Amino acid sequence: MILSVQERILLLLNKFFQDLVEHKLSEKYGDKWFEQYLVPYVTAYTQDSNNRTNKNFEKYNAFLNKNNGNYSKKDIDVTFASALLLYDDQLQLEFESNEKNALNQLRIARNNYGHATDLTPLHRMSLNSKTLIDLKNAVLTFGKESISPGMFEEIEELEQVVLNPNAEANGHTSEKVEESICDQEYNRAEDLLKNDNLEEAYAIHTELDSQGHTPSTIRLGDFYRLGIYVSSDIDRSVDLYEKAKKQGELSVSEVIESLKELKQNSKEAEEGKLNSQFKLGIVYEEGKLVPQDKEKALYWYQKALSQKSLLARNRVISLAESGYKNAKYVVAEAYELGRGVKKDLDKALVEYEKILYGDTEEIAALEKVIALSDRNAESQYNLGIYYHDKKNYKEAYKYIKRSAENGHANAMNALGYLYSYGQGVEKKLETAFKWTEKAAEQGLVKAQRNLGLLYKNGTGVEKNLKASFNWYKRAAEHGDGKSERILGQFYKRGYGVKRDYDMAFEYFQKAANRGDIVAQYELGLCYGLGQGTKTNHTEEVKWYKKAASQNNSDAQHNLGLCYCYGDGVDKDYSMAYKWFFKAAKAENPRGLYKLGNCYEFGYGTYVDKEEAFKCYKKSADLGWKPAIEKVSPRNADK
């Protein structure tokens, strides 16, 4: 039987996939890796409702069901199987670096080749060519010694046939054919770059550079010079341009010299040389040689301005007039301190007020306004918050304290926070309580909630659950969702008030409807246990799903239980495994324990005693008693 080119390529893809996967999975599962790992995984994966529209499932299920379960690895659909493996986070973590890179190369080959068994028409040579190049690179990455004998030679033979069947007859050398392919790939990478597909463009140019393709070497230099996809790296950029120059591309000489001058200017600017500081500002402002960065430009202009540079002053004024708010601040400061202009405090105040009351949101201008007026509590508070965001806690404390003493409720609450954590001031819990109480008494809702927490924990005041309950209640009366949820927990546990499941349910419901994630989980519990309402597993699942989808690990664990026991949903071990896995990733001890059950008994996944023990051990380390019992030496032989 004579196979077509497409059929030979598909068989090569299949065979390489088998070599790659068997190399890893056979270490754990032996000859049964396919039946014990891949088939159960595919079965679980195909039940994912988000993927049921994929046509590959029909083809793969047909394969699984034929021959009464006698699987033939030659029948594996490489497209779907490799996609599954790439989808599996656990397996990805197990692969060594070279194997993972090879698998990613295979994914590229699969994407370029076409979907499933719908083979690319022979007349579309570029796709077949790209497939072979990608497959060849994948094999080289994996290691020729680790693949089936003769595969690499067949790839090279097919490469010559597909690239140009009449290459020798037409006088085309293999070098010219390779050069033509590189040019095609370069153009494809440039199209990807134009369409903002930076990752793949970078990958192609990197590969072509390694093959000595000069235009791609230059483009990689541009990537590193301009910080496209990668972090800007002038040294790496210069190395690439010089490599291209050695390959005969003299057009890069000018940019090499400019980059070397930039490095020299950077060194001299750090040493305080005014002219270099000014030049560096221009380079960053214009953004021609390196990525435009007005913040860096302004930084170097300021350095030059501090040395009375009139040229730097003019550039800063130009930036300010163009609407760059940070430059406006520098102009105002220049008038205040006499940097490059005659010192003029009245003019400085006018410039600061323009920033404060103009279209900009530049809060830093408040500092100088307050320094000259010092009577506006709101401005003092805003400035304190600005400094706190900048982690300048001493300045934050100074202005927040000033605002609090002028009667500003938010500042009082913030001052309590600073005293609680010792930010900008010595830690004093009693003083923190005092300022939080002042803010709460003024009706500030978040301060009322904070005061409830202080009474609850006995922080800076004697522990008093009744007082805590009362302050949370005052905050909840103003619609504070978090306080509503905490009130629900107080009623549920009888903290500071008589236990009342009906009231707990009512507050959980209010908070859950406001979007409080923990309240959504608590509401699910109420429906599941029939606390404060009739048992309703459908509603239980509904609220668990809301919280679980927002990464609440307790809800994820409980949702897994619902699928495990069929409460409110159809019993589905694969879905139970999915949610236990998510909870376990968040290091939820109960989630880890149940995931261990799944691996131990094969619920929704393959049996893996080693993985089960790891889960139990992690759960035990987090203090979950059933897990502690599970890993106890006295239970080792059970």
XYZ file of N, CA and C in Angstrom, residues 239-358:
360
model
N 24.382 42.862 21.372
C 24.987 41.583 20.968
C 24.354 41.053 19.687
N 23.025 41.149 19.596
C 22.322 40.646 18.412
C 22.629 41.488 17.181
N 22.639 42.807 17.345
C 22.966 43.669 16.205
C 24.396 43.416 15.718
N 25.322 43.230 16.655
C 26.711 42.972 16.263
C 26.841 41.613 15.579
N 26.028 40.655 16.005
C 26.010 39.357 15.333
C 25.558 39.526 13.883
N 24.512 40.341 13.683
C 24.029 40.597 12.322
C 25.085 41.322 11.494
N 25.796 42.236 12.128
C 26.849 42.982 11.421
C 27.949 42.037 10.955
N 28.328 41.080 11.796
C 29.350 40.105 11.425
C 28.885 39.219 10.271
N 27.548 39.078 10.151
C 26.998 38.277 9.057
C 26.870 39.098 7.777
N 27.371 40.348 7.828
C 27.407 41.169 6.616
C 26.370 42.263 6.544
N 25.534 42.415 7.566
C 24.489 43.448 7.561
C 25.053 44.712 8.208
N 25.541 45.655 7.363
C 26.197 46.857 7.866
C 25.214 47.946 8.269
N 23.935 47.797 7.895
C 22.950 48.847 8.181
C 22.707 49.029 9.678
N 23.126 48.049 10.484
C 22.882 48.142 11.925
C 23.986 48.910 12.646
N 25.004 49.341 11.910
C 26.143 50.014 12.549
C 25.706 51.245 13.323
N 24.803 52.036 12.726
C 24.380 53.288 13.358
C 23.654 53.035 14.679
N 22.739 52.062 14.682
C 21.992 51.795 15.908
C 22.913 51.215 16.985
N 23.935 50.446 16.577
C 24.899 49.920 17.551
C 25.625 51.062 18.239
N 26.085 52.040 17.438
C 26.798 53.182 18.009
C 25.882 53.993 18.925
N 24.609 54.161 18.508
C 23.658 54.927 19.326
C 23.412 54.246 20.665
N 23.308 52.917 20.643
C 23.074 52.180 21.887
C 24.298 52.230 22.803
N 25.472 52.173 22.209
C 26.692 52.287 23.020
C 26.791 53.678 23.645
N 26.383 54.696 22.873
C 26.375 56.061 23.405
C 25.359 56.178 24.543
N 24.202 55.499 24.377
C 23.183 55.505 25.428
C 23.737 54.901 26.720
N 24.454 53.788 26.601
C 25.049 53.161 27.781
C 26.058 54.093 28.453
N 26.848 54.788 27.629
C 27.831 55.711 28.178
C 27.149 56.888 28.871
N 26.087 57.428 28.219
C 25.329 58.532 28.826
C 24.695 58.107 30.143
N 24.195 56.877 30.193
C 23.575 56.371 31.421
C 24.590 56.331 32.553
N 25.794 55.868 32.235
C 26.855 55.794 33.245
C 27.221 57.194 33.742
N 27.396 58.130 32.797
C 27.801 59.488 33.168
C 26.680 60.225 33.897
N 25.422 59.943 33.498
C 24.285 60.595 34.159
C 24.201 60.174 35.619
N 24.437 58.886 35.878
C 24.436 58.399 37.260
C 25.546 59.063 38.072
N 26.632 59.422 37.385
C 27.755 60.076 38.062
C 27.517 61.568 38.266
N 26.397 62.081 37.689
C 26.039 63.479 37.914
C 26.398 64.434 36.799
N 26.785 63.919 35.628
C 27.152 64.797 34.521
C 25.892 65.402 33.909
N 25.790 66.722 33.948
C 24.565 67.420 33.541
C 24.194 67.126 32.089
N 25.137 67.252 31.167
C 24.837 67.074 29.747
C 24.293 65.676 29.460
N 24.854 64.664 30.122
C 24.385 63.287 29.924
C 22.990 63.097 30.504
N 22.706 63.746 31.621
C 21.365 63.672 32.208
C 20.330 64.250 31.247
N 20.672 65.385 30.650
C 19.752 66.030 29.707
C 19.549 65.155 28.467
N 20.645 64.601 27.923
C 20.544 63.742 26.736
C 19.695 62.504 27.023
N 19.882 61.949 28.208
C 19.119 60.759 28.582
C 17.628 61.085 28.659
N 17.300 62.264 29.178
C 15.906 62.695 29.220
C 15.301 62.754 27.833
N 16.052 63.298 26.861
C 15.556 63.398 25.481
C 15.318 62.010 24.887
N 16.266 61.089 25.113
C 16.132 59.730 24.578
C 14.842 59.077 25.069
N 14.562 59.192 26.368
C 13.360 58.564 26.925
C 12.089 59.319 26.542
N 12.179 60.624 26.361
C 10.992 61.387 25.969
C 10.592 61.075 24.532
N 11.575 60.997 23.636
C 11.274 60.790 22.216
C 10.897 59.341 21.922
N 11.505 58.389 22.631
C 11.139 56.985 22.454
C 11.474 56.410 21.099
N 12.545 56.895 20.471
C 12.942 56.367 19.164
C 13.944 55.226 19.307
N 14.921 55.425 20.161
C 15.954 54.410 20.337
C 15.528 53.330 21.329
N 14.814 53.740 22.363
C 14.299 52.837 23.393
C 12.817 53.152 23.587
N 12.069 52.287 24.313
C 10.643 52.576 24.527
C 10.440 53.935 25.191
N 9.441 54.678 24.720
C 9.150 55.977 25.321
C 8.765 55.791 26.786
N 9.353 56.610 27.639
C 9.090 56.525 29.072
C 9.174 57.937 29.640
N 8.019 58.607 29.717
C 8.011 59.997 30.167
C 8.446 60.129 31.620
N 8.163 59.100 32.402
C 8.558 59.160 33.810
C 10.080 59.194 33.947
N 10.761 58.335 33.163
C 12.226 58.345 33.190
C 12.770 59.641 32.606
N 12.117 60.127 31.536
C 12.552 61.390 30.936
C 12.479 62.510 31.966
N 11.357 62.578 32.663
C 11.169 63.626 33.662
C 12.181 63.483 34.799
N 12.475 62.239 35.159
C 13.452 61.996 36.226
C 14.801 62.617 35.873
N 15.246 62.376 34.635
C 16.561 62.897 34.242
C 16.518 64.399 33.991
N 15.398 64.915 33.508
C 15.276 66.372 33.375
C 15.353 67.037 34.753
N 14.714 66.398 35.745
C 14.766 66.947 37.105
C 16.193 66.976 37.642
N 16.932 65.898 37.339
C 18.330 65.865 37.765
C 19.102 67.030 37.145
N 18.869 67.258 35.851
C 19.548 68.357 35.172
C 19.047 69.701 35.683
N 17.742 69.767 35.971
C 17.141 71.006 36.463
C 17.719 71.395 37.823
N 18.033 70.393 38.630
C 18.616 70.683 39.943
C 20.004 71.300 39.811
N 20.593 71.175 38.608
C 21.884 71.813 38.331
C 21.699 73.093 37.503
N 20.472 73.660 37.565
C 20.137 74.944 36.941
C 20.150 74.893 35.408
N 19.795 73.736 34.825
C 19.789 73.627 33.369
C 18.551 74.294 32.780
N 18.762 75.351 31.980
C 17.647 76.042 31.330
C 17.027 75.158 30.251
N 17.855 74.369 29.566
C 17.339 73.474 28.528
C 16.402 72.432 29.143
N 16.781 71.900 30.292
C 15.930 70.923 30.971
C 14.635 71.575 31.422
N 14.731 72.827 31.909
C 13.518 73.550 32.323
C 12.544 73.664 31.159
N 13.052 74.022 29.978
C 12.188 74.191 28.805
C 11.523 72.876 28.405
N 12.263 71.768 28.516
C 11.685 70.467 28.158
C 10.586 70.076 29.154
N 10.797 70.379 30.429
C 9.787 70.069 31.445
C 8.537 70.904 31.215
N 8.715 72.194 30.930
C 7.564 73.067 30.656
C 6.804 72.553 29.443
N 7.534 72.116 28.410
C 6.894 71.569 27.207
C 6.078 70.322 27.542
N 6.636 69.451 28.387
C 5.897 68.258 28.806
C 4.646 68.636 29.586
N 4.770 69.630 30.450
C 3.626 70.082 31.254
C 2.534 70.643 30.363
N 2.924 71.443 29.367
C 1.942 72.052 28.463
C 1.257 71.011 27.583
N 1.921 69.876 27.381
C 1.308 68.802 26.586
C 0.321 67.987 27.410
N 0.216 68.309 28.727
C -0.770 67.643 29.582
C -0.212 66.573 30.492
N 1.107 66.381 30.487
C 1.699 65.358 31.355
C 1.698 65.870 32.789
N 0.870 65.261 33.626
C 0.587 65.810 34.950
C 1.818 65.840 35.866
N 2.673 64.818 35.786
C 3.855 64.821 36.647
C 4.790 65.981 36.316
N 4.830 66.347 35.037
C 5.671 67.480 34.639
C 5.109 68.782 35.202
N 3.786 68.873 35.280
C 3.171 70.075 35.865
C 3.624 70.247 37.315
N 3.719 69.147 37.998
C 4.162 69.198 39.395
C 5.610 69.683 39.486
N 6.455 69.196 38.572
C 7.865 69.601 38.577
C 8.003 71.092 38.296
N 7.158 71.621 37.382
C 7.190 73.058 37.080
C 6.846 73.863 38.331
N 5.787 73.434 39.027
C 5.385 74.143 40.244
C 6.502 74.095 41.284
N 7.121 72.934 41.416
C 8.203 72.788 42.384
C 9.413 73.638 41.999
N 9.645 73.783 40.688
C 10.764 74.608 40.229
C 10.589 76.054 40.688
N 9.344 76.576 40.593
C 9.086 77.945 41.068
C 9.250 78.036 42.586
N 8.860 76.971 43.269
C 8.970 77.000 44.731
C 10.423 77.016 45.201
N 11.267 76.216 44.529
C 12.649 76.051 44.986
C 13.659 76.852 44.172
N 13.171 77.501 43.096
C 14.097 78.274 42.268
C 15.006 77.412 41.425
N 14.473 76.325 40.884
C 15.268 75.440 40.034
C 15.099 75.842 38.567
N 16.093 76.487 37.997
C 16.035 76.882 36.592
C 15.202 78.117 36.343
N 14.508 78.617 37.372
C 13.705 79.843 37.276
C 13.900 80.632 38.564
N 13.457 81.875 38.530
C 13.532 82.687 39.739
C 12.522 82.163 40.761
N 12.957 82.032 42.010
C 12.085 81.529 43.069
C 10.893 82.455 43.246
N 9.666 81.859 43.253
C 8.446 82.662 43.337
C 7.369 81.800 44.002
N 7.163 81.981 45.320
C 6.219 81.141 46.056
C 4.781 81.366 45.621
N 4.432 82.618 45.292
C 3.068 82.889 44.830
C 2.797 82.153 43.522
N 3.764 82.206 42.618
C 3.617 81.502 41.348
C 3.551 79.989 41.587
N 4.358 79.512 42.539
C 4.344 78.084 42.864
C 2.970 77.648 43.346
N 2.361 78.447 44.245
C 1.047 78.101 44.773
C 0.001 78.081 43.671
N 0.081 79.044 42.745
C -0.852 79.081 41.610
C -0.727 77.799 40.787
N 0.516 77.372 40.528
C 0.731 76.167 39.722
C 0.229 74.917 40.445
N 0.463 74.848 41.750
C -0.031 73.702 42.519
C -1.558 73.664 42.515
N -2.191 74.810 42.653
C -3.656 74.857 42.671
C -4.233 74.502 41.305
N -3.519 74.829 40.230
C -3.962 74.425 38.891
C -4.039 72.901 38.808
N -3.026 72.278 39.390
C -3.006 70.811 39.379
C -4.141 70.260 40.238
N -4.287 70.840 41.419
C -5.278 70.348 42.377
C -6.700 70.506 41.867
N -7.011 71.642 41.271
C -8.394 71.929 40.892
C -8.634 71.840 39.391
N -7.605 71.446 38.643
C -7.763 71.335 37.199
C -8.344 69.992 36.812
